[in-house]
XYZ file of N, CA and C in Angstrom:
429
model
N -96.417 17.667 -6.897
C -95.156 17.401 -7.539
C -94.623 16.060 -7.035
N -94.056 15.270 -7.917
C -93.538 13.946 -7.596
C -92.023 14.006 -7.425
N -91.549 13.509 -6.298
C -90.108 13.435 -6.056
C -89.705 11.970 -6.005
N -88.737 11.619 -6.813
C -88.244 10.252 -6.828
C -87.238 10.052 -5.704
N -87.394 8.973 -4.969
C -86.434 8.652 -3.912
C -85.106 8.271 -4.560
N -84.009 8.662 -3.944
C -82.713 8.289 -4.520
C -82.470 6.787 -4.392
N -81.689 6.259 -5.319
C -81.266 4.865 -5.209
C -80.308 4.749 -4.039
N -80.350 3.617 -3.352
C -79.594 3.462 -2.106
C -78.884 2.116 -2.033
N -77.796 2.113 -1.309
C -77.233 0.888 -0.756
C -77.779 0.874 0.660
N -78.447 -0.195 1.043
C -79.064 -0.147 2.361
C -79.450 -1.493 2.916
N -80.378 -1.438 3.835
C -80.781 -2.593 4.628
C -81.943 -3.326 3.980
N -82.004 -4.643 4.189
C -83.097 -5.438 3.622
C -84.369 -5.310 4.454
N -84.229 -4.967 5.726
C -85.384 -4.796 6.592
C -85.764 -6.033 7.384
N -85.122 -7.162 7.128
C -85.433 -8.384 7.874
C -84.878 -8.281 9.293
N -85.697 -8.678 10.272
C -85.213 -8.689 11.649
C -84.118 -9.734 11.781
N -83.117 -9.420 12.568
C -82.009 -10.331 12.857
C -81.193 -10.723 11.628
N -81.185 -9.886 10.618
C -80.363 -10.156 9.442
C -78.892 -10.104 9.862
N -78.137 -11.119 9.494
C -76.725 -11.197 9.890
C -75.840 -10.222 9.121
N -76.315 -9.724 7.991
C -75.486 -8.867 7.136
C -75.831 -7.389 7.278
N -77.082 -7.054 7.524
C -77.487 -5.639 7.608
C -76.640 -4.797 8.569
N -76.195 -5.325 9.724
C -75.349 -4.489 10.583
C -74.053 -4.028 9.914
N -73.658 -4.700 8.849
C -72.422 -4.353 8.151
C -72.663 -3.532 6.884
N -73.930 -3.359 6.500
C -74.256 -2.621 5.273
C -74.165 -1.117 5.506
N -73.535 -0.430 4.577
C -73.513 1.028 4.602
C -74.794 1.508 3.929
N -75.445 2.499 4.506
C -76.635 3.070 3.890
C -76.263 4.433 3.327
N -76.363 4.544 2.016
C -75.995 5.787 1.345
C -76.566 5.774 -0.062
N -76.715 6.954 -0.638
C -77.168 7.046 -2.022
C -76.028 7.432 -2.966
N -74.816 7.514 -2.435
C -73.641 7.798 -3.257
C -72.397 7.254 -2.559
N -71.317 7.226 -3.284
C -70.013 6.899 -2.716
C -68.978 7.743 -3.438
N -67.802 7.862 -2.867
C -66.756 8.693 -3.461
C -65.504 7.865 -3.734
N -64.765 8.283 -4.756
C -63.489 7.632 -5.040
C -62.381 8.367 -4.283
N -61.156 7.864 -4.312
C -60.074 8.498 -3.539
C -59.791 9.956 -3.903
N -60.156 10.372 -5.123
C -59.934 11.771 -5.511
C -61.056 12.683 -5.025
N -62.115 12.091 -4.441
C -63.238 12.877 -3.950
C -64.402 12.953 -4.921
N -64.264 12.344 -6.105
C -65.362 12.349 -7.072
C -66.516 11.515 -6.522
N -67.713 12.076 -6.645
C -68.919 11.479 -6.078
C -69.677 10.701 -7.165
N -70.125 9.490 -6.830
C -70.903 8.652 -7.743
C -72.256 8.350 -7.113
N -73.332 8.700 -7.814
C -74.680 8.350 -7.354
C -74.953 6.891 -7.704
N -75.672 6.208 -6.825
C -76.019 4.817 -7.109
C -77.071 4.770 -8.206
N -76.946 3.796 -9.078
C -77.867 3.663 -10.214
C -79.124 2.882 -9.865
N -79.056 2.096 -8.797
C -80.216 1.306 -8.397
C -80.125 0.970 -6.915
N -81.199 0.420 -6.385
C -81.221 0.028 -4.974
C -80.519 -1.317 -4.805
N -79.663 -1.388 -3.801
C -78.934 -2.620 -3.505
C -79.026 -2.869 -2.007
N -79.478 -4.062 -1.632
C -79.431 -4.468 -0.228
C -78.853 -5.877 -0.172
N -78.816 -6.469 1.003
C -78.145 -7.765 1.140
C -78.877 -8.895 0.420
N -80.129 -8.695 0.047
C -80.873 -9.718 -0.687
C -80.692 -9.580 -2.201
N -80.017 -8.525 -2.653
C -79.783 -8.298 -4.082
C -78.778 -9.305 -4.630
N -78.991 -9.695 -5.883
C -78.044 -10.599 -6.544
C -77.512 -9.938 -7.810
N -76.476 -10.531 -8.377
C -75.801 -9.976 -9.555
C -75.331 -8.557 -9.293
N -74.517 -8.413 -8.275
C -74.096 -7.076 -7.846
C -72.580 -6.936 -7.763
N -72.174 -5.684 -7.825
C -70.814 -5.280 -7.502
C -70.881 -4.640 -6.136
N -69.863 -4.867 -5.336
C -69.852 -4.312 -3.987
C -68.447 -3.849 -3.650
N -68.371 -2.966 -2.684
C -67.083 -2.537 -2.141
C -67.078 -2.868 -0.662
N -65.926 -3.274 -0.180
C -65.747 -3.473 1.253
C -64.955 -2.283 1.764
N -65.520 -1.632 2.744
C -64.906 -0.463 3.356
C -64.330 -0.879 4.705
N -63.202 -0.292 5.059
C -62.609 -0.533 6.368
C -62.754 0.737 7.195
N -63.488 0.646 8.302
C -63.668 1.817 9.171
C -62.334 2.311 9.720
N -61.459 1.386 10.089
C -60.177 1.770 10.673
C -59.301 2.478 9.632
N -59.222 1.933 8.422
C -58.401 2.538 7.361
C -59.097 3.737 6.714
N -60.413 3.836 6.924
C -61.236 4.911 6.363
C -61.173 4.972 4.841
N -61.287 3.794 4.214
C -61.308 3.755 2.758
C -61.862 2.416 2.288
N -62.222 2.402 1.001
C -62.607 1.147 0.372
C -61.335 0.349 0.149
N -61.332 -0.893 0.583
C -60.132 -1.709 0.473
C -60.289 -2.850 -0.534
N -61.535 -3.110 -0.955
C -61.758 -4.254 -1.827
C -63.014 -4.016 -2.646
N -62.975 -4.389 -3.924
C -64.158 -4.389 -4.779
C -64.335 -5.810 -5.282
N -65.578 -6.296 -5.226
C -65.867 -7.647 -5.683
C -67.201 -7.717 -6.395
N -67.506 -8.904 -6.887
C -68.772 -9.129 -7.579
C -69.313 -10.478 -7.150
N -70.617 -10.628 -7.264
C -71.233 -11.925 -7.007
C -72.465 -12.091 -7.880
N -72.649 -13.289 -8.385
C -73.876 -13.625 -9.095
C -74.963 -14.026 -8.111
N -74.545 -14.442 -6.917
C -75.485 -14.769 -5.844
C -75.897 -13.502 -5.118
N -76.388 -13.648 -3.901
C -76.807 -12.475 -3.131
C -75.641 -11.935 -2.307
N -75.726 -10.656 -1.971
C -74.735 -10.074 -1.067
C -74.765 -10.806 0.266
N -75.940 -11.223 0.680
C -76.091 -11.960 1.935
C -75.210 -13.211 1.929
N -75.352 -14.032 0.886
C -74.562 -15.265 0.790
C -73.065 -14.959 0.752
N -72.691 -13.988 -0.059
C -71.276 -13.667 -0.239
C -70.639 -13.206 1.062
N -71.350 -12.367 1.801
C -70.732 -11.787 2.982
C -70.881 -12.648 4.228
N -71.814 -13.594 4.240
C -71.786 -14.612 5.301
C -70.464 -15.369 5.209
N -70.057 -15.664 3.976
C -68.784 -16.344 3.761
C -67.614 -15.468 4.219
N -67.618 -14.176 3.852
C -66.539 -13.281 4.293
C -66.461 -13.210 5.816
N -67.595 -13.052 6.469
C -67.599 -12.949 7.934
C -67.113 -14.241 8.583
N -67.508 -15.381 8.026
C -67.038 -16.669 8.538
C -65.523 -16.780 8.387
N -65.005 -16.346 7.259
C -63.556 -16.411 7.023
C -62.791 -15.475 7.955
N -63.376 -14.350 8.291
C -62.726 -13.453 9.255
C -62.699 -14.125 10.626
N -63.851 -14.665 11.058
C -63.943 -15.323 12.370
C -62.960 -16.485 12.509
N -62.795 -17.258 11.430
C -61.931 -18.444 11.484
C -60.505 -18.142 11.032
N -60.210 -16.891 10.809
C -58.882 -16.427 10.396
C -58.364 -17.193 9.181
N -59.212 -17.237 8.180
C -58.886 -17.873 6.902
C -57.810 -17.053 6.192
N -57.019 -17.695 5.360
C -55.929 -16.967 4.697
C -56.328 -16.484 3.301
N -57.238 -15.528 3.242
C -57.521 -14.824 1.992
C -57.396 -13.332 2.282
N -57.179 -12.508 1.262
C -56.879 -11.089 1.498
C -57.932 -10.330 2.310
N -59.211 -10.570 2.053
C -60.254 -9.853 2.797
C -60.220 -10.259 4.267
N -60.244 -11.551 4.530
C -60.237 -12.020 5.923
C -58.999 -11.529 6.656
N -57.844 -11.686 6.043
C -56.595 -11.282 6.699
C -56.592 -9.802 7.063
N -57.145 -8.971 6.188
C -57.184 -7.536 6.489
C -57.937 -7.273 7.790
N -59.023 -8.021 8.010
C -59.896 -7.734 9.149
C -59.570 -8.532 10.415
N -58.550 -9.372 10.397
C -58.128 -9.999 11.660
C -56.659 -9.730 11.982
N -56.013 -8.829 11.263
C -54.618 -8.478 11.563
C -54.485 -6.980 11.811
N -53.347 -6.585 12.307
C -52.977 -5.170 12.487
C -54.019 -4.357 13.251
N -54.582 -4.939 14.304
C -55.535 -4.208 15.133
C -56.927 -4.080 14.546
N -57.197 -4.739 13.426
C -58.524 -4.713 12.811
C -59.418 -5.782 13.440
N -60.726 -5.621 13.221
C -61.692 -6.626 13.673
C -62.903 -6.584 12.753
N -63.849 -7.473 13.010
C -65.083 -7.475 12.219
C -65.844 -6.172 12.390
N -65.629 -5.465 13.483
C -66.298 -4.174 13.685
C -65.863 -3.142 12.651
N -64.728 -3.361 12.000
C -64.231 -2.439 10.978
C -64.797 -2.746 9.597
N -65.466 -3.874 9.432
C -65.960 -4.383 8.146
C -67.273 -3.705 7.764
N -67.320 -3.099 6.573
C -68.549 -2.486 6.056
C -68.707 -2.841 4.583
N -69.948 -2.996 4.161
C -70.263 -3.349 2.776
C -71.057 -2.217 2.138
N -70.670 -1.843 0.925
C -71.417 -0.860 0.136
C -71.813 -1.537 -1.167
N -73.107 -1.638 -1.423
C -73.562 -2.148 -2.716
C -73.344 -1.066 -3.756
N -72.537 -1.344 -4.756
C -72.227 -0.336 -5.769
C -73.215 -0.330 -6.919
N -73.544 -1.525 -7.400
C -74.336 -1.574 -8.619
C -74.944 -2.956 -8.802
N -76.226 -2.978 -9.182
C -76.904 -4.222 -9.543
C -76.879 -4.282 -11.067
N -76.423 -5.394 -11.617
C -76.226 -5.485 -13.062
C -77.092 -6.561 -13.689
N -77.459 -6.324 -14.930
C -78.075 -7.353 -15.758
C -76.996 -7.795 -16.733
N -77.018 -9.028 -17.106
C -76.032 -9.482 -18.075
C -75.266 -10.681 -17.584
N -74.263 -11.011 -18.341
C -73.490 -12.226 -18.103
C -72.486 -12.060 -16.972
N -71.947 -13.185 -16.526
C -70.866 -13.162 -15.536
C -69.681 -12.370 -16.081
N -69.391 -12.558 -17.355
C -68.266 -11.864 -17.989
C -68.458 -10.342 -17.934
N -69.675 -9.880 -18.211
C -69.962 -8.442 -18.149
C -69.770 -7.923 -16.724
N -70.290 -8.666 -15.744
C -70.161 -8.262 -14.342
C -68.690 -8.177 -13.943
N -67.896 -9.127 -14.368
C -66.464 -9.132 -14.047
C -65.725 -7.981 -14.738
N -66.158 -7.613 -15.932
C -65.549 -6.479 -16.639
C -65.822 -5.180 -15.901
N -67.062 -4.973 -15.481
C -67.416 -3.753 -14.748
C -66.713 -3.739 -13.389
N -66.558 -4.899 -12.776
C -65.824 -5.005 -11.510
C -64.405 -4.448 -11.662
N -63.737 -4.802 -12.751
C -62.367 -4.322 -12.979
C -62.326 -2.797 -13.068
N -63.334 -2.206 -13.697
C -63.392 -0.741 -13.805
C -63.509 -0.092 -12.430
N -64.365 -0.656 -11.558
C -64.534 -0.084 -10.215
C -63.295 -0.284 -9.351
N -62.599 -1.397 -9.525
C -61.349 -1.603 -8.786
C -60.360 -0.489 -9.111
N -60.280 -0.139 -10.379
C -59.357 0.927 -10.791
C -59.827 2.287 -10.278
N -61.128 2.588 -10.422
C -61.653 3.894 -9.982
C -61.505 4.096 -8.481
N -61.749 3.044 -7.705
C -61.688 3.161 -6.247
C -60.301 2.843 -5.688
N -59.368 2.555 -6.572
C -57.970 2.280 -6.196
C -57.875 1.211 -5.107
N -58.475 0.068 -5.397
C -58.434 -1.018 -4.417
C -57.393 -2.077 -4.757
N -56.647 -1.860 -5.857
C -55.539 -2.774 -6.153
C -54.403 -2.527 -5.178
N -53.634 -3.591 -4.877
C -52.448 -3.426 -4.040
C -51.519 -2.423 -4.699
N -50.842 -1.557 -4.010
C -50.668 -1.499 -2.566
C -51.706 -0.626 -1.860
N -52.646 -0.016 -2.598
C -53.619 0.902 -1.988
C -54.749 0.162 -1.294
N -55.117 -0.987 -1.827
C -56.177 -1.814 -1.259
C -55.707 -3.251 -1.207
N -56.656 -4.189 -1.217
C -56.268 -5.594 -1.115
C -56.656 -6.422 -2.333
N -57.218 -5.783 -3.377
C -57.437 -6.512 -4.621
C -56.083 -6.785 -5.273
N -55.982 -7.932 -5.912
C -54.754 -8.319 -6.602
C -54.974 -8.148 -8.100
N -54.039 -7.500 -8.766
C -54.120 -7.304 -10.217
C -54.017 -8.662 -10.899
N -54.949 -8.939 -11.804
C -54.951 -10.251 -12.486
C -54.261 -10.176 -13.816
């Protein structure tokens, strides 16, 4: 009998990867109401054209949903640099204020998408609403 491995958000497997220590490994995630969502595909830090959620260990919730046409690796090297240098953007500020630190920063790959930037941004808006990451519950800003 053949068993298919579940799709995962996980590690790329490269030694000394700067992003893997922050990646959450899971085959599902939950929204604030407790509804469970299975991942549709495998996502790691080398994946591109993805939607991701940033989880805060201290707050114990997803605080931000974003998208990138590049790799998660590239996107989150930038986030980590902005946290270290105390840059004034919502993600960085969350993780260097109010007793937070980079140790609280976690990344969950939500979905790898095919299609245009516009399509990716549309799906991003849906996940922001489902995971309630708009202010005041999270740090996404309503556009």
